C-alpha cells in the first residue's frame, strides 16, 4: 500500500513522498481483532506540516520517526472482527460502514485500528459524502468557528 511514511523529519512539505508499506491484514495475529479501514479521503492541515517537520508540541510524545503522517480521514470499513454472542462485545463498525474521524497515521491507503481505541471515529451520516465527512474534523470545526463571534460582555 502507499503511504506518506516519514523515516526522518523534513524541512519542507516538498520533501514528502509516497512509500510502499505492507497492507494491514486480518490474517496478521497482531491485527486480527482490529478494524481495518480503506481510506478514501484525507484532510491535510497545518498540524500535519508541523508533525512532518518535528515542530509540533506532540512530536516528543507520539510523532517520532518512523511514522505515517496525517490525522483526518474518511473511509470504508473492510474488516471488522466477528463478535461473540454477547451484544456488549458487538463491534461498533461493520464491514462496509462508511466512517470518518481522526487517527494518527491517516495518510495511507489502509489503516488498522484496535477496537479498544476507536474514540474519534464515527459513522458517516447517510446524507453526507465521505468528502464532506472528512472536512468535519479539526479543520472544519476551526473554519466554522471563524463565522461566529462571541457576544460582547455587558
Short mmCIF file of C-alpha atoms in Angstrom, two decimals:
data_model
loop_
_atom_site.label_atom_id
_atom_site.label_comp_id
_atom_site.label_asym_id
_atom_site.label_seq_id
_atom_site.Cartn_x
_atom_site.Cartn_y
_atom_site.Cartn_z
CA UNK A 1 0.00 0.00 0.00
CA UNK A 2 1.05 3.60 -0.48
CA UNK A 3 1.55 5.94 2.48
CA UNK A 4 3.34 9.14 3.42
CA UNK A 5 5.81 7.42 5.72
CA UNK A 6 8.47 9.56 7.35
CA UNK A 7 11.77 7.96 8.28
CA UNK A 8 13.10 11.35 9.39
CA UNK A 9 11.73 14.85 9.87
CA UNK A 10 11.65 17.06 6.76
CA UNK A 11 12.48 20.74 6.28
CA UNK A 12 9.73 21.39 3.74
CA UNK A 13 6.47 19.69 2.66
CA UNK A 14 8.04 19.39 -0.81
CA UNK A 15 10.26 16.66 0.67
CA UNK A 16 7.26 14.40 1.46
CA UNK A 17 6.87 11.39 -0.80
CA UNK A 18 4.94 8.14 -1.05
CA UNK A 19 6.40 4.94 0.30
CA UNK A 20 5.25 1.38 -0.16
CA UNK A 21 4.38 -0.43 3.08
CA UNK A 22 2.65 -3.73 3.87
CA UNK A 23 -1.14 -3.56 3.79
CA UNK A 24 -2.79 -4.33 7.16
CA UNK A 25 -4.23 -7.84 7.18
CA UNK A 26 -6.75 -9.55 9.47
CA UNK A 27 -4.61 -12.68 8.98
CA UNK A 28 -1.81 -10.98 10.93
CA UNK A 29 -2.27 -12.11 14.58
CA UNK A 30 -1.42 -8.58 15.79
CA UNK A 31 -4.25 -7.13 13.69
CA UNK A 32 -6.85 -9.90 13.81
CA UNK A 33 -9.03 -8.02 16.31
CA UNK A 34 -8.60 -4.63 14.63
CA UNK A 35 -10.96 -2.67 12.43
CA UNK A 36 -9.31 -2.16 9.02
CA UNK A 37 -10.43 0.89 7.04
CA UNK A 38 -9.76 1.67 3.38
CA UNK A 39 -9.06 5.40 3.35
CA UNK A 40 -11.00 7.28 0.64
CA UNK A 41 -10.34 10.89 1.69
CA UNK A 42 -7.84 12.79 3.83
CA UNK A 43 -7.78 16.37 5.01
CA UNK A 44 -4.24 17.78 5.27
CA UNK A 45 -3.83 20.53 7.85
CA UNK A 46 -1.10 22.84 9.09
CA UNK A 47 -0.68 20.45 12.04
CA UNK A 48 0.46 17.73 9.63
CA UNK A 49 3.20 20.04 8.35
CA UNK A 50 4.32 20.72 11.92
CA UNK A 51 4.44 16.97 12.67
CA UNK A 52 6.43 16.32 9.49
CA UNK A 53 8.95 19.00 10.43
CA UNK A 54 9.22 17.87 14.06
CA UNK A 55 7.90 21.23 15.26
CA UNK A 56 4.58 20.21 16.86
CA UNK A 57 4.46 20.07 20.67
CA UNK A 58 3.34 16.43 20.46
CA UNK A 59 6.39 15.34 18.47
CA UNK A 60 8.12 14.48 21.73
CA UNK A 61 5.23 12.22 22.74
CA UNK A 62 3.96 10.28 19.73
CA UNK A 63 5.32 11.64 16.47
CA UNK A 64 8.88 10.44 16.26
CA UNK A 65 10.12 8.89 13.02
CA UNK A 66 9.36 6.45 11.66
CA UNK A 67 5.64 7.22 11.38
CA UNK A 68 2.85 7.63 8.85
CA UNK A 69 1.75 11.25 8.58
CA UNK A 70 -1.84 12.50 8.73
CA UNK A 71 -4.73 12.81 11.14
CA UNK A 72 -8.10 13.40 9.46
CA UNK A 73 -9.74 10.89 7.13
CA UNK A 74 -12.88 9.25 5.81
CA UNK A 75 -13.11 5.69 4.52
CA UNK A 76 -14.87 2.35 4.39
CA UNK A 77 -14.51 -0.48 6.90
CA UNK A 78 -13.17 -3.51 5.03
CA UNK A 79 -12.67 -5.73 8.09
CA UNK A 80 -14.41 -5.85 11.43
CA UNK A 81 -13.79 -8.78 13.76
CA UNK A 82 -16.74 -11.05 14.38
CA UNK A 83 -18.26 -10.53 17.76
CA UNK A 84 -19.20 -13.08 20.36
CA UNK A 85 -22.86 -13.76 21.13
CA UNK A 86 -22.85 -11.03 23.78
CA UNK A 87 -24.24 -7.77 22.43
CA UNK A 88 -21.78 -5.80 24.60
CA UNK A 89 -18.94 -7.32 22.58
CA UNK A 90 -20.50 -6.39 19.22
CA UNK A 91 -18.21 -4.30 17.02
CA UNK A 92 -19.03 -0.61 16.71
CA UNK A 93 -18.49 -0.77 12.98
CA UNK A 94 -19.41 -3.45 10.45
CA UNK A 95 -17.76 -4.28 7.16
CA UNK A 96 -18.97 -1.76 4.59
CA UNK A 97 -19.68 1.06 7.08
CA UNK A 98 -18.52 4.49 5.95
CA UNK A 99 -16.55 6.17 8.74
CA UNK A 100 -14.67 9.40 9.40
CA UNK A 101 -12.52 10.81 12.13
CA UNK A 102 -9.05 11.47 13.38
CA UNK A 103 -6.34 8.87 13.76
CA UNK A 104 -2.61 9.42 13.69
CA UNK A 105 -1.20 7.74 10.57
CA UNK A 106 -4.13 8.51 8.23
CA UNK A 107 -2.18 9.43 5.07
CA UNK A 108 -2.25 5.89 3.77
CA UNK A 109 -4.48 3.62 1.72
CA UNK A 110 -5.46 1.43 4.70
CA UNK A 111 -5.38 1.95 8.44
CA UNK A 112 -5.74 -0.67 11.17
CA UNK A 113 -7.33 0.49 14.45
CA UNK A 114 -7.68 -1.50 17.66
CA UNK A 115 -11.31 -1.94 18.74
CA UNK A 116 -10.49 -0.51 22.17
CA UNK A 117 -9.05 2.63 20.51
CA UNK A 118 -11.91 3.83 18.30
CA UNK A 119 -12.54 7.15 20.06
CA UNK A 120 -12.71 9.91 17.48
CA UNK A 121 -14.05 7.67 14.71
CA UNK A 122 -17.73 7.91 13.75
CA UNK A 123 -20.12 6.59 11.09
CA UNK A 124 -20.66 8.95 8.18
CA UNK A 125 -24.26 10.23 8.25
CA UNK A 126 -26.29 8.91 5.30
CA UNK A 127 -26.78 12.39 3.81
CA UNK A 128 -23.04 13.15 3.73
CA UNK A 129 -20.42 12.08 1.23
CA UNK A 130 -17.09 10.81 2.53
CA UNK A 131 -15.50 14.05 1.28
CA UNK A 132 -17.95 16.11 3.33
CA UNK A 133 -17.41 13.94 6.41
CA UNK A 134 -13.63 14.25 6.12
CA UNK A 135 -13.94 18.04 6.14
CA UNK A 136 -15.75 17.98 9.51
CA UNK A 137 -12.59 17.25 11.50
CA UNK A 138 -10.49 19.87 13.23
CA UNK A 139 -10.18 21.85 10.01
CA UNK A 140 -13.92 22.06 9.53
CA UNK A 141 -14.58 22.94 13.16
CA UNK A 142 -11.93 25.67 13.09
CA UNK A 143 -13.32 27.08 9.85
CA UNK A 144 -16.88 27.05 11.18
CA UNK A 145 -15.73 28.83 14.33
CA UNK A 146 -14.47 31.70 12.18
CA UNK A 147 -18.07 32.52 11.23
CA UNK A 148 -19.22 33.04 14.79
CA UNK A 149 -18.23 35.70 17.25
CA UNK A 150 -18.58 35.82 20.98
CA UNK A 151 -21.15 38.34 22.25
CA UNK A 152 -19.66 41.42 23.86
CA UNK A 153 -19.52 41.36 27.65
CA UNK A 154 -22.12 43.56 29.40
#
